[in-house]
PDB file of C-alpha atoms in Angstrom:
ATOM      1  CA  MET A 238      24.928  12.599 -26.905  1.00 70.00           C
ATOM      2  CA  SER A 239      23.181  10.978 -23.941  1.00 80.00           C
ATOM      3  CA  CYS A 240      21.638  13.246 -21.304  1.00 85.00           C
ATOM      4  CA  ASN A 241      22.814  12.949 -17.706  1.00 82.00           C
ATOM      5  CA  GLY A 242      19.576  11.274 -16.597  1.00 85.00           C
ATOM      6  CA  CYS A 243      19.753   8.520 -19.219  1.00 85.00           C
ATOM      7  CA  ARG A 244      23.484   8.099 -18.591  1.00 85.00           C
ATOM      8  CA  VAL A 245      23.038   7.275 -14.893  1.00 86.00           C
ATOM      9  CA  LEU A 246      19.980   5.118 -15.566  1.00 83.00           C
ATOM     10  CA  ARG A 247      21.940   3.284 -18.303  1.00 83.00           C
ATOM     11  CA  LYS A 248      19.185   3.659 -20.868  1.00 84.00           C
ATOM     12  CA  GLY A 249      19.248   4.782 -24.439  1.00 85.00           C
ATOM     13  CA  CYS A 250      18.780   8.493 -25.057  1.00 83.00           C
ATOM     14  CA  SER A 251      17.295  10.110 -28.161  1.00 83.00           C
ATOM     15  CA  ASP A 252      16.262  13.533 -29.383  1.00 83.00           C
ATOM     16  CA  GLY A 253      12.773  12.971 -27.912  1.00 83.00           C
ATOM     17  CA  CYS A 254      14.114  11.982 -24.478  1.00 86.00           C
ATOM     18  CA  VAL A 255      11.590  12.585 -21.693  1.00 87.00           C
ATOM     19  CA  LEU A 256      14.274  13.114 -19.031  1.00 87.00           C
ATOM     20  CA  ARG A 257      16.354  15.781 -20.796  1.00 87.00           C
ATOM     21  CA  PRO A 258      13.882  18.689 -20.366  1.00 86.00           C
ATOM     22  CA  CYS A 259      13.201  17.643 -16.756  1.00 88.00           C
ATOM     23  CA  LEU A 260      16.802  18.250 -15.738  1.00 88.00           C
ATOM     24  CA  GLN A 261      17.318  21.662 -17.369  1.00 85.00           C
ATOM     25  CA  TRP A 262      16.656  23.529 -14.093  1.00 89.00           C
ATOM     26  CA  ILE A 263      19.625  21.786 -12.412  1.00 89.00           C
ATOM     27  CA  ASP A 264      22.911  23.456 -13.406  1.00 88.00           C
ATOM     28  CA  ALA A 265      25.648  20.886 -12.729  1.00 88.00           C
ATOM     29  CA  ALA A 266      25.831  17.644 -14.716  1.00 87.00           C
ATOM     30  CA  ASP A 267      26.714  15.609 -11.607  1.00 91.00           C
ATOM     31  CA  ALA A 268      23.768  17.107  -9.737  1.00 91.00           C
ATOM     32  CA  GLN A 269      21.444  16.096 -12.590  1.00 90.00           C
ATOM     33  CA  GLY A 270      22.710  12.534 -12.330  1.00 90.00           C
ATOM     34  CA  HIS A 271      22.386  12.443  -8.518  1.00 93.00           C
ATOM     35  CA  ALA A 272      18.823  13.780  -8.669  1.00 93.00           C
ATOM     36  CA  THR A 273      17.817  11.259 -11.343  1.00 91.00           C
ATOM     37  CA  VAL A 274      19.267   8.312  -9.435  1.00 92.00           C
ATOM     38  CA  PHE A 275      17.635   9.409  -6.179  1.00 94.00           C
ATOM     39  CA  VAL A 276      14.170   9.866  -7.687  1.00 93.00           C
ATOM     40  CA  ALA A 277      14.471   6.639  -9.701  1.00 92.00           C
ATOM     41  CA  LYS A 278      15.439   4.689  -6.558  1.00 92.00           C
ATOM     42  CA  PHE A 279      12.476   6.128  -4.670  1.00 93.00           C
ATOM     43  CA  PHE A 280       9.749   5.758  -7.318  1.00 92.00           C
ATOM     44  CA  GLY A 281      11.379   3.099  -9.486  1.00 91.00           C
ATOM     45  CA  ARG A 282      12.823   3.681 -12.934  1.00 89.00           C
ATOM     46  CA  ALA A 283       9.670   2.600 -14.756  1.00 90.00           C
ATOM     47  CA  GLY A 284       7.489   4.601 -12.363  1.00 91.00           C
ATOM     48  CA  LEU A 285       9.562   7.751 -12.886  1.00 91.00           C
ATOM     49  CA  LEU A 286       9.432   7.454 -16.670  1.00 90.00           C
ATOM     50  CA  SER A 287       5.686   6.741 -16.680  1.00 91.00           C
ATOM     51  CA  PHE A 288       4.999   9.736 -14.397  1.00 92.00           C
ATOM     52  CA  ILE A 289       6.981  12.010 -16.701  1.00 92.00           C
ATOM     53  CA  SER A 290       5.401  10.615 -19.883  1.00 91.00           C
ATOM     54  CA  ALA A 291       1.891  11.134 -18.477  1.00 93.00           C
ATOM     55  CA  VAL A 292       2.100  14.939 -18.330  1.00 92.00           C
ATOM     56  CA  PRO A 293       2.469  17.528 -21.114  1.00 91.00           C
ATOM     57  CA  GLU A 294       6.041  18.509 -22.021  1.00 88.00           C
ATOM     58  CA  ALA A 295       5.700  22.003 -20.579  1.00 90.00           C
ATOM     59  CA  GLN A 296       4.920  20.582 -17.106  1.00 92.00           C
ATOM     60  CA  ARG A 297       7.632  17.896 -17.006  1.00 91.00           C
ATOM     61  CA  PRO A 298      10.370  19.973 -15.311  1.00 92.00           C
ATOM     62  CA  ALA A 299       7.934  21.005 -12.559  1.00 93.00           C
ATOM     63  CA  LEU A 300       6.826  17.392 -12.149  1.00 93.00           C
ATOM     64  CA  PHE A 301      10.409  16.168 -11.793  1.00 93.00           C
ATOM     65  CA  GLN A 302      11.106  18.879  -9.220  1.00 93.00           C
ATOM     66  CA  SER A 303       7.957  17.893  -7.285  1.00 93.00           C
ATOM     67  CA  LEU A 304       8.965  14.228  -7.337  1.00 94.00           C
ATOM     68  CA  LEU A 305      12.457  15.115  -6.101  1.00 94.00           C
ATOM     69  CA  TYR A 306      11.092  17.188  -3.210  1.00 95.00           C
ATOM     70  CA  GLU A 307       8.512  14.535  -2.302  1.00 94.00           C
ATOM     71  CA  ALA A 308      11.136  11.774  -2.333  1.00 95.00           C
ATOM     72  CA  ALA A 309      13.498  13.843  -0.168  1.00 94.00           C
ATOM     73  CA  GLY A 310      10.685  14.900   2.182  1.00 94.00           C
ATOM     74  CA  ARG A 311       9.380  11.340   2.537  1.00 94.00           C
ATOM     75  CA  THR A 312      12.913  10.095   3.225  1.00 94.00           C
ATOM     76  CA  ILE A 313      13.608  12.516   6.079  1.00 94.00           C
ATOM     77  CA  ASN A 314      10.015  12.516   7.348  1.00 92.00           C
ATOM     78  CA  PRO A 315       8.617   9.030   6.544  1.00 91.00           C
ATOM     79  CA  VAL A 316       5.228   9.660   8.125  1.00 89.00           C
ATOM     80  CA  HIS A 317       4.135  12.985   6.629  1.00 89.00           C
ATOM     81  CA  GLY A 318       6.563  13.626   3.765  1.00 90.00           C
ATOM     82  CA  ALA A 319       7.167  16.975   2.105  1.00 91.00           C
ATOM     83  CA  VAL A 320       3.624  18.217   2.755  1.00 91.00           C
ATOM     84  CA  GLY A 321       4.061  17.551   6.473  1.00 90.00           C
ATOM     85  CA  LEU A 322       7.325  19.497   6.465  1.00 91.00           C
ATOM     86  CA  LEU A 323       5.622  22.416   4.730  1.00 91.00           C
ATOM     87  CA  TRP A 324       2.622  22.281   7.066  1.00 91.00           C
ATOM     88  CA  THR A 325       4.727  22.257  10.251  1.00 90.00           C
ATOM     89  CA  GLY A 326       7.043  25.050   9.092  1.00 90.00           C
ATOM     90  CA  ASN A 327      10.015  22.725   8.524  1.00 91.00           C
ATOM     91  CA  TRP A 328      10.294  23.371   4.789  1.00 92.00           C
ATOM     92  CA  PRO A 329      13.971  24.456   5.075  1.00 93.00           C
ATOM     93  CA  LEU A 330      14.748  20.859   6.155  1.00 93.00           C
ATOM     94  CA  CYS A 331      13.272  19.564   2.897  1.00 93.00           C
ATOM     95  CA  GLN A 332      15.250  22.128   0.887  1.00 93.00           C
ATOM     96  CA  ALA A 333      18.436  21.145   2.720  1.00 94.00           C
ATOM     97  CA  ALA A 334      17.730  17.472   1.987  1.00 93.00           C
ATOM     98  CA  VAL A 335      17.320  18.218  -1.733  1.00 94.00           C
ATOM     99  CA  GLU A 336      20.579  20.196  -1.721  1.00 94.00           C
ATOM    100  CA  THR A 337      22.303  17.238  -0.051  1.00 94.00           C
ATOM    101  CA  VAL A 338      20.953  14.889  -2.732  1.00 93.00           C
ATOM    102  CA  LEU A 339      22.128  17.225  -5.512  1.00 93.00           C
ATOM    103  CA  ARG A 340      25.627  17.243  -3.976  1.00 92.00           C
ATOM    104  CA  GLY A 341      25.595  13.425  -3.933  1.00 91.00           C
ATOM    105  CA  GLY A 342      25.137  13.022  -0.176  1.00 91.00           C
ATOM    106  CA  ALA A 343      22.946  10.482   1.585  1.00 90.00           C
ATOM    107  CA  ILE A 344      19.882  11.430   3.610  1.00 91.00           C
ATOM    108  CA  GLY A 345      17.826   9.457   6.114  1.00 90.00           C
ATOM    109  CA  PRO A 346      14.969   9.856   8.606  1.00 90.00           C
ATOM    110  CA  LEU A 347      15.425  12.711  11.068  1.00 87.00           C
ATOM    111  CA  PRO A 348      14.795  11.746  14.731  1.00 82.00           C
ATOM    112  CA  GLU A 349      13.243  15.102  15.625  1.00 76.00           C
ATOM    113  CA  LEU A 350      10.558  14.546  12.966  1.00 70.00           C
ATOM    114  CA  GLY A 351       9.468  11.169  14.308  1.00 62.00           C
ATOM    115  CA  GLY A 352      11.993   9.279  12.198  1.00 51.00           C
ATOM    116  CA  ALA A 353      14.266   6.802  13.876  1.00 46.00           C
ATOM    117  CA  CYS A 354      17.736   7.306  15.243  1.00 39.00           C
ATOM    118  CA  GLY A 355      19.984   4.765  13.792  1.00 39.00           C
ATOM    119  CA  GLY A 356      22.212   3.862  10.925  1.00 38.00           C
ATOM    120  CA  ALA A 357      22.057   5.041   7.384  1.00 36.00           C
ATOM    121  CA  GLY A 358      19.527   2.351   6.564  1.00 37.00           C
ATOM    122  CA  GLY A 359      16.869   4.051   8.673  1.00 38.00           C
ATOM    123  CA  ASP A 360      15.803   1.866  11.582  1.00 38.00           C
ATOM    124  CA  LEU A 361      12.165   2.969  11.663  1.00 36.00           C
ATOM    125  CA  TYR A 362      11.206   0.724  14.562  1.00 36.00           C
ATOM    126  CA  GLY A 363      14.280   1.345  16.733  1.00 40.00           C
ATOM    127  CA  ALA A 364      12.515   3.712  19.118  1.00 39.00           C
ATOM    128  CA  ALA A 365       9.630   1.297  19.610  1.00 37.00           C
ATOM    129  CA  LYS A 366      12.055  -1.526  20.437  1.00 39.00           C
ATOM    130  CA  ARG A 367      13.928   0.604  22.963  1.00 43.00           C
ATOM    131  CA  ASN A 368      10.699   1.698  24.642  1.00 43.00           C
ATOM    132  CA  GLY A 369       9.375  -1.840  24.907  1.00 43.00           C
ATOM    133  CA  GLY A 370       6.805  -1.362  22.144  1.00 41.00           C
ATOM    134  CA  TRP A 371       6.075  -3.624  19.233  1.00 38.00           C
ATOM    135  CA  SER A 372       8.533  -3.533  16.399  1.00 38.00           C
ATOM    136  CA  THR A 373       6.403  -5.074  13.667  1.00 40.00           C
ATOM    137  CA  PHE A 374       2.838  -6.171  13.076  1.00 43.00           C
ATOM    138  CA  SER A 375       3.675  -9.866  13.383  1.00 43.00           C
ATOM    139  CA  THR A 376       5.363  -9.253  16.741  1.00 44.00           C
ATOM    140  CA  ALA A 377       2.287  -7.340  17.847  1.00 45.00           C
ATOM    141  CA  LYS A 378       0.085 -10.314  17.017  1.00 47.00           C
ATOM    142  CA  ARG A 379       2.369 -12.674  18.948  1.00 48.00           C
ATOM    143  CA  VAL A 380       2.403 -10.411  22.002  1.00 46.00           C
ATOM    144  CA  ARG A 381      -1.347  -9.912  21.932  1.00 50.00           C
ATOM    145  CA  LYS A 382      -1.974 -13.648  21.649  1.00 50.00           C
ATOM    146  CA  ALA A 383       0.277 -14.287  24.635  1.00 50.00           C
ATOM    147  CA  GLU A 384      -1.634 -11.746  26.761  1.00 54.00           C
ATOM    148  CA  VAL A 385      -5.114 -13.163  26.027  1.00 49.00           C
ATOM    149  CA  PRO A 386      -5.989 -15.945  28.486  1.00 52.00           C
ATOM    150  CA  GLU A 387      -7.141 -19.203  26.974  1.00 54.00           C
ATOM    151  CA  ALA A 388     -10.886 -19.825  27.243  1.00 52.00           C
ATOM    152  CA  PRO A 389     -11.778 -23.044  29.032  1.00 52.00           C
ATOM    153  CA  SER A 390     -12.551 -25.756  26.524  1.00 51.00           C
ATOM    154  CA  CYS A 391     -16.118 -26.949  26.489  1.00 51.00           C
ATOM    155  CA  ASP A 392     -18.040 -29.367  24.315  1.00 55.00           C
ATOM    156  CA  LEU A 393     -20.801 -27.421  22.630  1.00 56.00           C
ATOM    157  CA  GLY A 394     -22.392 -30.514  21.135  1.00 56.00           C
ATOM    158  CA  LEU A 395     -22.595 -28.972  17.671  1.00 52.00           C
ATOM    159  CA  CYS A 396     -23.224 -31.278  14.753  1.00 51.00           C
ATOM    160  CA  LEU A 397     -23.728 -30.774  11.043  1.00 54.00           C
ATOM    161  CA  SER A 398     -25.422 -33.972   9.942  1.00 54.00           C
ATOM    162  CA  PRO A 399     -29.239 -33.837  10.068  1.00 57.00           C
ATOM    163  CA  GLY A 400     -29.737 -37.251  11.639  1.00 56.00           C
ATOM    164  CA  SER A 401     -27.305 -36.755  14.535  1.00 56.00           C
ATOM    165  CA  PRO A 402     -28.644 -37.291  18.015  1.00 60.00           C
ATOM    166  CA  PRO A 403     -29.116 -34.175  20.127  1.00 60.00           C
ATOM    167  CA  ALA A 404     -26.403 -33.242  22.609  1.00 61.00           C
ATOM    168  CA  VAL A 405     -26.767 -34.165  26.260  1.00 65.00           C
ATOM    169  CA  GLY A 406     -29.484 -32.076  27.900  1.00 65.00           C
ATOM    170  CA  GLU A 407     -30.736 -30.672  24.585  1.00 63.00           C
ATOM    171  CA  ARG A 408     -34.320 -31.045  23.439  1.00 67.00           C
ATOM    172  CA  LYS A 409     -35.082 -31.934  19.872  1.00 63.00           C
ATOM    173  CA  PRO A 410     -36.845 -28.954  18.278  1.00 61.00           C
ATOM    174  CA  ALA A 411     -40.512 -29.464  17.547  1.00 64.00           C
ATOM    175  CA  LEU A 412     -41.436 -29.398  13.879  1.00 58.00           C
ATOM    176  CA  ARG A 413     -44.399 -27.501  12.573  1.00 62.00           C
ATOM    177  CA  PRO A 414     -47.275 -29.759  11.605  1.00 62.00           C
ATOM    178  CA  GLY A 415     -47.182 -30.696   7.969  1.00 61.00           C
ATOM    179  CA  THR A 416     -43.482 -29.935   7.524  1.00 55.00           C
ATOM    180  CA  PRO A 417     -41.481 -32.971   6.506  1.00 56.00           C
ATOM    181  CA  SER A 418     -38.074 -33.365   8.092  1.00 56.00           C
ATOM    182  CA  MET A 419     -34.960 -34.061   6.061  1.00 55.00           C
ATOM    183  CA  SER A 420     -34.790 -37.614   7.297  1.00 58.00           C
ATOM    184  CA  SER A 421     -38.452 -38.482   6.720  1.00 56.00           C
ATOM    185  CA  ASP A 422     -39.829 -40.392   3.768  1.00 58.00           C
ATOM    186  CA  GLU A 423     -42.196 -37.540   2.917  1.00 55.00           C
ATOM    187  CA  SER A 424     -39.304 -35.350   1.834  1.00 50.00           C
ATOM    188  CA  GLY A 425     -38.549 -35.361  -1.859  1.00 53.00           C
ATOM    189  CA  THR A 426     -37.847 -33.291  -4.894  1.00 54.00           C
ATOM    190  CA  THR A 427     -40.917 -31.884  -6.555  1.00 53.00           C
ATOM    191  CA  THR A 428     -41.262 -31.842 -10.314  1.00 54.00           C
ATOM    192  CA  GLY A 429     -43.727 -30.311 -12.657  1.00 52.00           C
ATOM    193  CA  GLY A 430     -45.667 -33.542 -13.031  1.00 57.00           C
ATOM    194  CA  GLU A 431     -47.792 -33.928 -16.124  1.00 66.00           C
ATOM    195  CA  ARG A 432     -48.238 -30.184 -16.753  1.00 70.00           C
ATOM    196  CA  ASP A 433     -47.120 -28.755 -20.068  1.00 74.00           C
ATOM    197  CA  PRO A 434     -44.191 -26.313 -19.967  1.00 72.00           C
ATOM    198  CA  VAL A 435     -45.227 -22.639 -20.044  1.00 72.00           C
ATOM    199  CA  LEU A 436     -43.416 -20.168 -22.261  1.00 71.00           C
ATOM    200  CA  LEU A 437     -42.892 -16.792 -20.582  1.00 70.00           C
ATOM    201  CA  ASN A 438     -43.170 -13.652 -22.672  1.00 72.00           C
ATOM    202  CA  LEU A 439     -40.416 -11.497 -21.173  1.00 69.00           C
ATOM    203  CA  PHE A 440     -40.183  -8.985 -24.005  1.00 68.00           C
ATOM    204  CA  VAL A 441     -43.736  -7.798 -24.435  1.00 58.00           C
TER     205      VAL A 441
END
């Protein structure tokens, strides 16, 4: 019979299923399914299965529990995640979020933790929009470009071709004696001439 994790992920289940031992610590079958769906949506189905497959079997239940708490913590506190909740003494909020997920409820960013106030989708930039700040990086670039005054255009007289005449008011640089210029007839490619090729002994 298929385990609750494979059932909600709609994948085949076998005796060597990697999800089955991960869900043993959750009592209710519905709660096992809700936890699996939540973690799989957060990390991706393939990511979840590769994480679980990468650790020894004895550590898989603890890994799944860690992933569930991190996903719940990162959802309610997008900036600092579960570690930030633990560090600031708000760990009961993370535990309550996990309990909500196990019951099948939806969680979102909490405003008091720096998350946004808004709909269930989590409007992360809502506060910045209301306060006149920048909502996204591209908007920030547009606003910054609008604030920078345009520099007056000037002709720098730059040229890339070697034989171009100098710009107005510019002196032609003096060449060192004996140095041929690129446009002179003295310039040319040097060859070995009539000398015999020399064999180098690199491995002596």
